[in-house]
Tab-separated table of C-alpha atoms and ligand atoms in Angstrom:
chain	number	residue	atom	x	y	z
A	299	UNK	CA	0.000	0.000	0.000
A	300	UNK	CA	1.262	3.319	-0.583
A	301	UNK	CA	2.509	5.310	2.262
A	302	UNK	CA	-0.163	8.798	2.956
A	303	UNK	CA	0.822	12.146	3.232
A	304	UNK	CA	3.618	13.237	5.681
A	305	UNK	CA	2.942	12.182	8.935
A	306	UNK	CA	5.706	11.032	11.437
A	307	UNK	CA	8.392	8.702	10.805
A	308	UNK	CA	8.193	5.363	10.985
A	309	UNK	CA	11.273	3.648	13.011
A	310	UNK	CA	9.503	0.345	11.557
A	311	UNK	CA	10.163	0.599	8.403
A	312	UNK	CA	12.059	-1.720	6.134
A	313	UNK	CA	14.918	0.681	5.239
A	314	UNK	CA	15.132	1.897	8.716
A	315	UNK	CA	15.365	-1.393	9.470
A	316	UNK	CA	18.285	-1.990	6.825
A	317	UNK	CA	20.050	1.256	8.180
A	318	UNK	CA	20.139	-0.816	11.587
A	319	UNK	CA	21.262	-3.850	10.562
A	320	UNK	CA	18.650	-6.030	11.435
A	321	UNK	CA	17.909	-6.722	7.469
A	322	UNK	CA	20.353	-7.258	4.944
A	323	UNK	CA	20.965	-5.535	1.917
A	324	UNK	CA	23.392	-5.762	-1.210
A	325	UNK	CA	25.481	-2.820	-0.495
A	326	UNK	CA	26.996	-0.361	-3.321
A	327	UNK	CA	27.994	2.396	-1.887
A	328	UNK	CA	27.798	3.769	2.012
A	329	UNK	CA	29.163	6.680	3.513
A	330	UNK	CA	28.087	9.168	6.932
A	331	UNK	CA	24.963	10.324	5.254
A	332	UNK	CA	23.631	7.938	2.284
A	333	UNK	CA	23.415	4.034	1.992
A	334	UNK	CA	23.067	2.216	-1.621
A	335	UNK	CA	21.955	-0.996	-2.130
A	336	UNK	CA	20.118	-2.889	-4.688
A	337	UNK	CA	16.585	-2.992	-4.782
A	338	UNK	CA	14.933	-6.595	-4.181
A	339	UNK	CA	12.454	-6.263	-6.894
A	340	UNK	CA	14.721	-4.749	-9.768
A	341	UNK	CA	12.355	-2.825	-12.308
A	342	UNK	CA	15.590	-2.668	-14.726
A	343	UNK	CA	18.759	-4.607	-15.135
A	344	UNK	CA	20.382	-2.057	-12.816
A	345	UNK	CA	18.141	-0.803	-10.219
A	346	UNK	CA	19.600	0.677	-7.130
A	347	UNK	CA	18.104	2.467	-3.974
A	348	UNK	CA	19.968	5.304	-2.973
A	349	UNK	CA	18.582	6.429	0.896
A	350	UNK	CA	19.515	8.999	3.249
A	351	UNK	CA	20.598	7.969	6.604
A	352	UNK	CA	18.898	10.022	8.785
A	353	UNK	CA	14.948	9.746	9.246
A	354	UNK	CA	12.778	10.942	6.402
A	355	UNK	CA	9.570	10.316	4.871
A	356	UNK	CA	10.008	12.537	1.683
A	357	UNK	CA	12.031	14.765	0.076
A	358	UNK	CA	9.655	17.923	1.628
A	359	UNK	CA	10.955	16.388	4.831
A	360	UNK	CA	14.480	15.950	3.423
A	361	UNK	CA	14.956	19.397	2.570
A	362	UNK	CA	13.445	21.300	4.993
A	363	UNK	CA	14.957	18.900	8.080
A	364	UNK	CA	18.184	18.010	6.795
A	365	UNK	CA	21.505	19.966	7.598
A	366	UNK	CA	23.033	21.669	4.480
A	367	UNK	CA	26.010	18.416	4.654
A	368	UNK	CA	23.160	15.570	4.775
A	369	UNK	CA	21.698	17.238	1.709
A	370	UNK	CA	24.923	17.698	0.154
A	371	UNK	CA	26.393	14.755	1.253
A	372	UNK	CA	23.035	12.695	0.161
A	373	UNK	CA	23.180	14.180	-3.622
A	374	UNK	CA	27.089	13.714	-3.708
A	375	UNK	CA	26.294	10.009	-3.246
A	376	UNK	CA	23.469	9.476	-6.228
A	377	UNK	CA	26.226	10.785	-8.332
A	378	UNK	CA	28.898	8.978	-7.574
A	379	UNK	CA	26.713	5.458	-6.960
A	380	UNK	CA	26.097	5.948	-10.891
A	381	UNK	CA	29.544	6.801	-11.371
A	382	UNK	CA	30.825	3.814	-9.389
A	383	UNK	CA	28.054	1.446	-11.418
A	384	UNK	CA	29.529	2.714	-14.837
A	385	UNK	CA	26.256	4.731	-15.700
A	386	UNK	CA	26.835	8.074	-16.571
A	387	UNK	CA	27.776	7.283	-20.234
A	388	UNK	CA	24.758	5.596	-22.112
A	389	UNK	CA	22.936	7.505	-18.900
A	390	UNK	CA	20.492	5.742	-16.487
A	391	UNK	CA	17.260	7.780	-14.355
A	392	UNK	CA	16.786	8.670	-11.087
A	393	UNK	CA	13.163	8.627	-9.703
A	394	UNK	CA	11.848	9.317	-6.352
A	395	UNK	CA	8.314	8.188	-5.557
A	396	UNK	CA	6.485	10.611	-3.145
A	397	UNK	CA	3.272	10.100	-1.192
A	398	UNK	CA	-0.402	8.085	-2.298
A	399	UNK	CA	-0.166	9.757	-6.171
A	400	UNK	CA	3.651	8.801	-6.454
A	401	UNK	CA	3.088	5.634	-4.868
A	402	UNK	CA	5.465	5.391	-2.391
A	403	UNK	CA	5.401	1.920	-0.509
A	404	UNK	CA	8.515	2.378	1.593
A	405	UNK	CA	8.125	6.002	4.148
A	406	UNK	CA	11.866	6.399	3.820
A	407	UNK	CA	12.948	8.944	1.546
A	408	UNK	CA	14.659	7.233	-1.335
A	409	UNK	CA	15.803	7.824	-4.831
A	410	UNK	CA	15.582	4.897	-7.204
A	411	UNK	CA	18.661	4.517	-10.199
A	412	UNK	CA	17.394	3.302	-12.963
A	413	UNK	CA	19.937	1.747	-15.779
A	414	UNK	CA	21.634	-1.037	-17.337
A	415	UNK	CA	19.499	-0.048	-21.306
A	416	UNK	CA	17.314	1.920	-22.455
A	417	UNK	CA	14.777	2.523	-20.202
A	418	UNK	CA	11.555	3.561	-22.747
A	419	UNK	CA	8.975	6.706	-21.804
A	420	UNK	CA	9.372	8.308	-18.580
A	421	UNK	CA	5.782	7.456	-17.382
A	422	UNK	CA	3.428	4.808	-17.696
A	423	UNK	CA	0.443	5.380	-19.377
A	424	UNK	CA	-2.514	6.193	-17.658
B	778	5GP	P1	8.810	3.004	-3.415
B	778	5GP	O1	7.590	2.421	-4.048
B	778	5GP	O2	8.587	3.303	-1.949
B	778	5GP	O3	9.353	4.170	-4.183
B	778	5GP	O4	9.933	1.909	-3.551
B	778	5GP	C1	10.266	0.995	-2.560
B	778	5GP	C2	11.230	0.005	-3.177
B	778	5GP	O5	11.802	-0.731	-2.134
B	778	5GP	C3	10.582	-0.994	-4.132
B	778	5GP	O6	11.196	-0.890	-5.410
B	778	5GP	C4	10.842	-2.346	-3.469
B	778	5GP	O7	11.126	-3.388	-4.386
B	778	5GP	C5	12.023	-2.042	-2.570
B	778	5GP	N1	12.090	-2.890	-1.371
B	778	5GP	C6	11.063	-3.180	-0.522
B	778	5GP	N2	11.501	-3.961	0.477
B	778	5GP	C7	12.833	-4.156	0.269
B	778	5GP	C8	13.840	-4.872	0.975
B	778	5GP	O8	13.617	-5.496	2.021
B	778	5GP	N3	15.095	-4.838	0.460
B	778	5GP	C9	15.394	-4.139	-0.680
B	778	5GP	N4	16.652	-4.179	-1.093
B	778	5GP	N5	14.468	-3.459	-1.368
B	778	5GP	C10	13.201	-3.457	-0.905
């Protein structure tokens, strides 16, 4: 079910959970503000989740909670997670799903990497 509105955070959910050890992951990249692993239910033949480690629902949340070097330190590591995964040259997307409409399961802010080919429309059709 997708995760409503703001609300308060969740210390139950699975990526908090990951952040605490208590689930594994297949870790890419980690570092003191961001964690990347792959997602369990790849949507493309690359398809890594790129989270923040501190706790937040969204990226409203994100940026108007975060300190200026979470924020920083969070966008520094999408980057350099495509970098690392050889994606930068054909390219690859980043998507971050937000709320009921974007149909966020997981009330951890998150930014899905998308790559691997080409990766067709940017939307689904309605
Ligand atoms: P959302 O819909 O919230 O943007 O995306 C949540 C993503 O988390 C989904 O793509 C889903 O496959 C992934 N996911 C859910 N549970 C787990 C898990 O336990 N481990 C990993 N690696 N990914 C998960």
């Amino acid at each position: 079910m997708p995760v409503k509105g703001l609300g308060t955070y969740d210390d139950t959910n699975i990526f908090a959970r990951i952040l605490r050890g208590e689930i594994p992951c297949k870790k890419v990249y980690e570092d003191d503000h961001a964690l990347a692993f792959h997602d369990i239910n790849p949507q493309a033949a690359t398809h890594v989740l790129v989270i923040p480690k501190g706790r937040y629902i969204s990226v409203a949340d994100f940026s108007t909670k975060a300190s200026n070097a979470e924020i920083a330190g969070f966008i520094r590591a999408v980057g350099k997670v495509a970098t690392a995964l050889g994606l930068d040259d054909p390219g690859y997307r980043i998507l971050a799903n937000m709320g009921e409409h974007g149909g966020q399961e997981v009330p951890h802010f998150h930014v899905h990497l998308f790559g691997g080919h080409a990766l067709g429309p940017m939307l689904a059709r309605r």
